[in-house]
Amino acid sequence: MAKERNSLRMAVAENSGSGRRKHWRYPVDLEIRCRALPSDRVVLGKICDISSHGVRFTSSEILALGATVELAIDWPVLLDGACPLQLKGRGRVLRNDKHGTAIEIERHEFCTRKTETAALRGAGEVDT
């Protein structure tokens, strides 16, 4: 088990340039939604890697350097094996380059999400 953990850390270190990083970066394949404040414009992207204080993603759209953004990521693990989670946060755009857009996360929280059925039921669109 310890050997597997060390192998993962080495792979992450090689992948993330950790010599200049304060936090471990983990490669993930998740979608991200960002909204540049104060606008309503939403940018969709694909996450390359994430850490406790930042996220790097690719997108066909560019967010302005220094822009404050709200982000939302549908988390791949269910709470108690049943409840969908979403990671929500706020941060600022640090970089846009050939490697993607990097956002420094200033604050974040996990929120529970309604399942599609529950959301429809709440909207009165599903008979029970």
mmCIF file with all atom_site columns, C-alpha atoms in Angstrom:
data_model
loop_
_atom_site.group_PDB
_atom_site.id
_atom_site.type_symbol
_atom_site.label_atom_id
_atom_site.label_alt_id
_atom_site.label_comp_id
_atom_site.label_asym_id
_atom_site.label_entity_id
_atom_site.label_seq_id
_atom_site.pdbx_PDB_ins_code
_atom_site.Cartn_x
_atom_site.Cartn_y
_atom_site.Cartn_z
_atom_site.occupancy
_atom_site.B_iso_or_equiv
_atom_site.pdbx_formal_charge
_atom_site.auth_seq_id
_atom_site.auth_comp_id
_atom_site.auth_asym_id
_atom_site.auth_atom_id
_atom_site.pdbx_PDB_model_num
ATOM 1   C CA . MET A 1 1   ? 0.000   0.000  0.000   1.00 0.00 ? 1   MET A CA 1
ATOM 2   C CA . ALA A 1 2   ? 2.768   2.469  0.927   1.00 0.00 ? 2   ALA A CA 1
ATOM 3   C CA . LYS A 1 3   ? 4.609   1.546  -2.263  1.00 0.00 ? 3   LYS A CA 1
ATOM 4   C CA . GLU A 1 4   ? 1.475   2.326  -4.336  1.00 0.00 ? 4   GLU A CA 1
ATOM 5   C CA . ARG A 1 5   ? 1.056   5.672  -2.558  1.00 0.00 ? 5   ARG A CA 1
ATOM 6   C CA . ASN A 1 6   ? 4.698   6.594  -3.259  1.00 0.00 ? 6   ASN A CA 1
ATOM 7   C CA . SER A 1 7   ? 4.284   5.611  -6.917  1.00 0.00 ? 7   SER A CA 1
ATOM 8   C CA . LEU A 1 8   ? 1.245   7.892  -7.184  1.00 0.00 ? 8   LEU A CA 1
ATOM 9   C CA . ARG A 1 9   ? 3.138   10.775 -5.558  1.00 0.00 ? 9   ARG A CA 1
ATOM 10  C CA . MET A 1 10  ? 6.051   10.305 -7.949  1.00 0.00 ? 10  MET A CA 1
ATOM 11  C CA . ALA A 1 11  ? 3.700   10.238 -10.960 1.00 0.00 ? 11  ALA A CA 1
ATOM 12  C CA . VAL A 1 12  ? 1.937   13.366 -9.734  1.00 0.00 ? 12  VAL A CA 1
ATOM 13  C CA . ALA A 1 13  ? 5.261   15.092 -9.077  1.00 0.00 ? 13  ALA A CA 1
ATOM 14  C CA . GLU A 1 14  ? 6.513   14.298 -12.573 1.00 0.00 ? 14  GLU A CA 1
ATOM 15  C CA . ASN A 1 15  ? 3.237   15.462 -14.077 1.00 0.00 ? 15  ASN A CA 1
ATOM 16  C CA . SER A 1 16  ? 2.945   18.698 -12.110 1.00 0.00 ? 16  SER A CA 1
ATOM 17  C CA . GLY A 1 17  ? 6.389   20.263 -11.910 1.00 0.00 ? 17  GLY A CA 1
ATOM 18  C CA . SER A 1 18  ? 6.100   19.997 -8.123  1.00 0.00 ? 18  SER A CA 1
ATOM 19  C CA . GLY A 1 19  ? 9.575   21.489 -7.598  1.00 0.00 ? 19  GLY A CA 1
ATOM 20  C CA . ARG A 1 20  ? 7.947   24.915 -7.711  1.00 0.00 ? 20  ARG A CA 1
ATOM 21  C CA . ARG A 1 21  ? 4.505   23.976 -6.368  1.00 0.00 ? 21  ARG A CA 1
ATOM 22  C CA . LYS A 1 22  ? 3.309   24.405 -2.797  1.00 0.00 ? 22  LYS A CA 1
ATOM 23  C CA . HIS A 1 23  ? 0.514   21.820 -3.126  1.00 0.00 ? 23  HIS A CA 1
ATOM 24  C CA . TRP A 1 24  ? 0.236   18.384 -4.707  1.00 0.00 ? 24  TRP A CA 1
ATOM 25  C CA . ARG A 1 25  ? -1.519  18.427 -8.072  1.00 0.00 ? 25  ARG A CA 1
ATOM 26  C CA . TYR A 1 26  ? -3.666  15.489 -9.033  1.00 0.00 ? 26  TYR A CA 1
ATOM 27  C CA . PRO A 1 27  ? -4.518  14.662 -12.628 1.00 0.00 ? 27  PRO A CA 1
ATOM 28  C CA . VAL A 1 28  ? -8.278  14.288 -13.068 1.00 0.00 ? 28  VAL A CA 1
ATOM 29  C CA . ASP A 1 29  ? -10.670 14.026 -15.978 1.00 0.00 ? 29  ASP A CA 1
ATOM 30  C CA . LEU A 1 30  ? -13.662 16.123 -14.904 1.00 0.00 ? 30  LEU A CA 1
ATOM 31  C CA . GLU A 1 31  ? -15.686 18.926 -16.409 1.00 0.00 ? 31  GLU A CA 1
ATOM 32  C CA . ILE A 1 32  ? -15.628 22.424 -14.927 1.00 0.00 ? 32  ILE A CA 1
ATOM 33  C CA . ARG A 1 33  ? -17.979 25.363 -15.254 1.00 0.00 ? 33  ARG A CA 1
ATOM 34  C CA . CYS A 1 34  ? -16.589 28.843 -14.585 1.00 0.00 ? 34  CYS A CA 1
ATOM 35  C CA . ARG A 1 35  ? -18.421 32.127 -14.470 1.00 0.00 ? 35  ARG A CA 1
ATOM 36  C CA . ALA A 1 36  ? -16.398 35.320 -14.730 1.00 0.00 ? 36  ALA A CA 1
ATOM 37  C CA . LEU A 1 37  ? -17.834 37.824 -12.261 1.00 0.00 ? 37  LEU A CA 1
ATOM 38  C CA . PRO A 1 38  ? -19.853 39.981 -12.482 1.00 0.00 ? 38  PRO A CA 1
ATOM 39  C CA . SER A 1 39  ? -21.065 38.641 -15.858 1.00 0.00 ? 39  SER A CA 1
ATOM 40  C CA . ASP A 1 40  ? -23.363 35.693 -16.492 1.00 0.00 ? 40  ASP A CA 1
ATOM 41  C CA . ARG A 1 41  ? -21.018 34.254 -19.136 1.00 0.00 ? 41  ARG A CA 1
ATOM 42  C CA . VAL A 1 42  ? -20.226 30.621 -18.339 1.00 0.00 ? 42  VAL A CA 1
ATOM 43  C CA . VAL A 1 43  ? -17.095 28.939 -19.676 1.00 0.00 ? 43  VAL A CA 1
ATOM 44  C CA . LEU A 1 44  ? -17.056 25.139 -19.909 1.00 0.00 ? 44  LEU A CA 1
ATOM 45  C CA . GLY A 1 45  ? -13.818 23.227 -19.759 1.00 0.00 ? 45  GLY A CA 1
ATOM 46  C CA . LYS A 1 46  ? -12.028 19.976 -18.992 1.00 0.00 ? 46  LYS A CA 1
ATOM 47  C CA . ILE A 1 47  ? -9.815  19.792 -15.900 1.00 0.00 ? 47  ILE A CA 1
ATOM 48  C CA . CYS A 1 48  ? -6.181  18.754 -16.403 1.00 0.00 ? 48  CYS A CA 1
ATOM 49  C CA . ASP A 1 49  ? -5.189  18.769 -12.736 1.00 0.00 ? 49  ASP A CA 1
ATOM 50  C CA . ILE A 1 50  ? -6.391  20.021 -9.387  1.00 0.00 ? 50  ILE A CA 1
ATOM 51  C CA . SER A 1 51  ? -4.875  20.766 -5.987  1.00 0.00 ? 51  SER A CA 1
ATOM 52  C CA . SER A 1 52  ? -6.210  22.067 -2.701  1.00 0.00 ? 52  SER A CA 1
ATOM 53  C CA . HIS A 1 53  ? -5.568  25.643 -3.866  1.00 0.00 ? 53  HIS A CA 1
ATOM 54  C CA . GLY A 1 54  ? -5.900  25.588 -7.630  1.00 0.00 ? 54  GLY A CA 1
ATOM 55  C CA . VAL A 1 55  ? -7.216  24.038 -10.792 1.00 0.00 ? 55  VAL A CA 1
ATOM 56  C CA . ARG A 1 56  ? -5.895  23.947 -14.352 1.00 0.00 ? 56  ARG A CA 1
ATOM 57  C CA . PHE A 1 57  ? -8.240  23.267 -17.235 1.00 0.00 ? 57  PHE A CA 1
ATOM 58  C CA . THR A 1 58  ? -8.515  23.534 -20.985 1.00 0.00 ? 58  THR A CA 1
ATOM 59  C CA . SER A 1 59  ? -11.316 25.331 -22.782 1.00 0.00 ? 59  SER A CA 1
ATOM 60  C CA . SER A 1 60  ? -12.040 26.851 -26.150 1.00 0.00 ? 60  SER A CA 1
ATOM 61  C CA . GLU A 1 61  ? -12.772 30.177 -24.411 1.00 0.00 ? 61  GLU A CA 1
ATOM 62  C CA . ILE A 1 62  ? -10.374 32.505 -22.630 1.00 0.00 ? 62  ILE A CA 1
ATOM 63  C CA . LEU A 1 63  ? -10.932 34.039 -19.209 1.00 0.00 ? 63  LEU A CA 1
ATOM 64  C CA . ALA A 1 64  ? -9.192  37.369 -18.580 1.00 0.00 ? 64  ALA A CA 1
ATOM 65  C CA . LEU A 1 65  ? -6.074  37.322 -16.407 1.00 0.00 ? 65  LEU A CA 1
ATOM 66  C CA . GLY A 1 66  ? -6.890  38.455 -12.886 1.00 0.00 ? 66  GLY A CA 1
ATOM 67  C CA . ALA A 1 67  ? -10.625 37.908 -13.365 1.00 0.00 ? 67  ALA A CA 1
ATOM 68  C CA . THR A 1 68  ? -12.584 36.723 -10.351 1.00 0.00 ? 68  THR A CA 1
ATOM 69  C CA . VAL A 1 69  ? -14.475 33.544 -11.189 1.00 0.00 ? 69  VAL A CA 1
ATOM 70  C CA . GLU A 1 70  ? -16.949 31.195 -9.600  1.00 0.00 ? 70  GLU A CA 1
ATOM 71  C CA . LEU A 1 71  ? -16.374 27.554 -10.420 1.00 0.00 ? 71  LEU A CA 1
ATOM 72  C CA . ALA A 1 72  ? -18.426 24.388 -10.158 1.00 0.00 ? 72  ALA A CA 1
ATOM 73  C CA . ILE A 1 73  ? -17.233 20.803 -10.535 1.00 0.00 ? 73  ILE A CA 1
ATOM 74  C CA . ASP A 1 74  ? -19.543 17.794 -10.327 1.00 0.00 ? 74  ASP A CA 1
ATOM 75  C CA . TRP A 1 75  ? -17.626 15.547 -7.918  1.00 0.00 ? 75  TRP A CA 1
ATOM 76  C CA . PRO A 1 76  ? -17.185 11.920 -9.021  1.00 0.00 ? 76  PRO A CA 1
ATOM 77  C CA . VAL A 1 77  ? -17.742 10.420 -5.551  1.00 0.00 ? 77  VAL A CA 1
ATOM 78  C CA . LEU A 1 78  ? -21.154 10.213 -3.911  1.00 0.00 ? 78  LEU A CA 1
ATOM 79  C CA . LEU A 1 79  ? -21.651 11.256 -0.280  1.00 0.00 ? 79  LEU A CA 1
ATOM 80  C CA . ASP A 1 80  ? -22.524 8.115  1.698   1.00 0.00 ? 80  ASP A CA 1
ATOM 81  C CA . GLY A 1 81  ? -22.615 6.287  -1.629  1.00 0.00 ? 81  GLY A CA 1
ATOM 82  C CA . ALA A 1 82  ? -25.909 7.940  -2.573  1.00 0.00 ? 82  ALA A CA 1
ATOM 83  C CA . CYS A 1 83  ? -25.857 11.747 -2.635  1.00 0.00 ? 83  CYS A CA 1
ATOM 84  C CA . PRO A 1 84  ? -24.253 13.636 -5.551  1.00 0.00 ? 84  PRO A CA 1
ATOM 85  C CA . LEU A 1 85  ? -21.755 16.332 -4.583  1.00 0.00 ? 85  LEU A CA 1
ATOM 86  C CA . GLN A 1 86  ? -20.536 19.460 -6.296  1.00 0.00 ? 86  GLN A CA 1
ATOM 87  C CA . LEU A 1 87  ? -17.350 21.354 -5.501  1.00 0.00 ? 87  LEU A CA 1
ATOM 88  C CA . LYS A 1 88  ? -18.066 25.073 -5.685  1.00 0.00 ? 88  LYS A CA 1
ATOM 89  C CA . GLY A 1 89  ? -15.478 27.766 -5.291  1.00 0.00 ? 89  GLY A CA 1
ATOM 90  C CA . ARG A 1 90  ? -14.279 31.234 -6.042  1.00 0.00 ? 90  ARG A CA 1
ATOM 91  C CA . GLY A 1 91  ? -10.878 32.302 -7.227  1.00 0.00 ? 91  GLY A CA 1
ATOM 92  C CA . ARG A 1 92  ? -8.940  34.310 -9.752  1.00 0.00 ? 92  ARG A CA 1
ATOM 93  C CA . VAL A 1 93  ? -7.349  33.554 -13.083 1.00 0.00 ? 93  VAL A CA 1
ATOM 94  C CA . LEU A 1 94  ? -3.575  33.337 -12.695 1.00 0.00 ? 94  LEU A CA 1
ATOM 95  C CA . ARG A 1 95  ? -2.543  32.194 -16.149 1.00 0.00 ? 95  ARG A CA 1
ATOM 96  C CA . ASN A 1 96  ? -3.750  31.418 -19.666 1.00 0.00 ? 96  ASN A CA 1
ATOM 97  C CA . ASP A 1 97  ? -1.238  29.682 -21.894 1.00 0.00 ? 97  ASP A CA 1
ATOM 98  C CA . LYS A 1 98  ? -0.723  26.629 -24.093 1.00 0.00 ? 98  LYS A CA 1
ATOM 99  C CA . HIS A 1 99  ? -1.077  24.432 -20.983 1.00 0.00 ? 99  HIS A CA 1
ATOM 100 C CA . GLY A 1 100 ? -4.546  25.781 -20.160 1.00 0.00 ? 100 GLY A CA 1
ATOM 101 C CA . THR A 1 101 ? -6.124  28.224 -17.744 1.00 0.00 ? 101 THR A CA 1
ATOM 102 C CA . ALA A 1 102 ? -4.956  28.191 -14.123 1.00 0.00 ? 102 ALA A CA 1
ATOM 103 C CA . ILE A 1 103 ? -7.214  29.428 -11.339 1.00 0.00 ? 103 ILE A CA 1
ATOM 104 C CA . GLU A 1 104 ? -6.085  30.024 -7.786  1.00 0.00 ? 104 GLU A CA 1
ATOM 105 C CA . ILE A 1 105 ? -8.920  28.878 -5.531  1.00 0.00 ? 105 ILE A CA 1
ATOM 106 C CA . GLU A 1 106 ? -9.451  31.355 -2.711  1.00 0.00 ? 106 GLU A CA 1
ATOM 107 C CA . ARG A 1 107 ? -12.391 29.559 -1.090  1.00 0.00 ? 107 ARG A CA 1
ATOM 108 C CA . HIS A 1 108 ? -14.335 26.399 -1.746  1.00 0.00 ? 108 HIS A CA 1
ATOM 109 C CA . GLU A 1 109 ? -17.048 24.155 -0.355  1.00 0.00 ? 109 GLU A CA 1
ATOM 110 C CA . PHE A 1 110 ? -18.720 20.877 -1.163  1.00 0.00 ? 110 PHE A CA 1
ATOM 111 C CA . CYS A 1 111 ? -22.457 21.128 -1.710  1.00 0.00 ? 111 CYS A CA 1
ATOM 112 C CA . THR A 1 112 ? -25.011 18.383 -2.135  1.00 0.00 ? 112 THR A CA 1
ATOM 113 C CA . ARG A 1 113 ? -26.814 18.304 -5.474  1.00 0.00 ? 113 ARG A CA 1
ATOM 114 C CA . LYS A 1 114 ? -30.317 17.126 -6.145  1.00 0.00 ? 114 LYS A CA 1
ATOM 115 C CA . THR A 1 115 ? -30.524 14.176 -8.467  1.00 0.00 ? 115 THR A CA 1
ATOM 116 C CA . GLU A 1 116 ? -32.319 14.863 -11.747 1.00 0.00 ? 116 GLU A CA 1
ATOM 117 C CA . THR A 1 117 ? -35.392 12.992 -10.520 1.00 0.00 ? 117 THR A CA 1
ATOM 118 C CA . ALA A 1 118 ? -35.495 14.961 -7.256  1.00 0.00 ? 118 ALA A CA 1
ATOM 119 C CA . ALA A 1 119 ? -35.007 18.245 -9.113  1.00 0.00 ? 119 ALA A CA 1
ATOM 120 C CA . LEU A 1 120 ? -37.859 17.420 -11.471 1.00 0.00 ? 120 LEU A CA 1
ATOM 121 C CA . ARG A 1 121 ? -40.063 16.320 -8.573  1.00 0.00 ? 121 ARG A CA 1
ATOM 122 C CA . GLY A 1 122 ? -39.333 19.628 -6.823  1.00 0.00 ? 122 GLY A CA 1
ATOM 123 C CA . ALA A 1 123 ? -40.373 21.459 -9.973  1.00 0.00 ? 123 ALA A CA 1
ATOM 124 C CA . GLY A 1 124 ? -43.633 19.498 -10.084 1.00 0.00 ? 124 GLY A CA 1
ATOM 125 C CA . GLU A 1 125 ? -42.755 17.788 -13.358 1.00 0.00 ? 125 GLU A CA 1
ATOM 126 C CA . VAL A 1 126 ? -42.668 14.205 -12.087 1.00 0.00 ? 126 VAL A CA 1
ATOM 127 C CA . ASP A 1 127 ? -45.748 12.458 -10.720 1.00 0.00 ? 127 ASP A CA 1
ATOM 128 C CA . THR A 1 128 ? -45.228 10.317 -7.630  1.00 0.00 ? 128 THR A CA 1
#
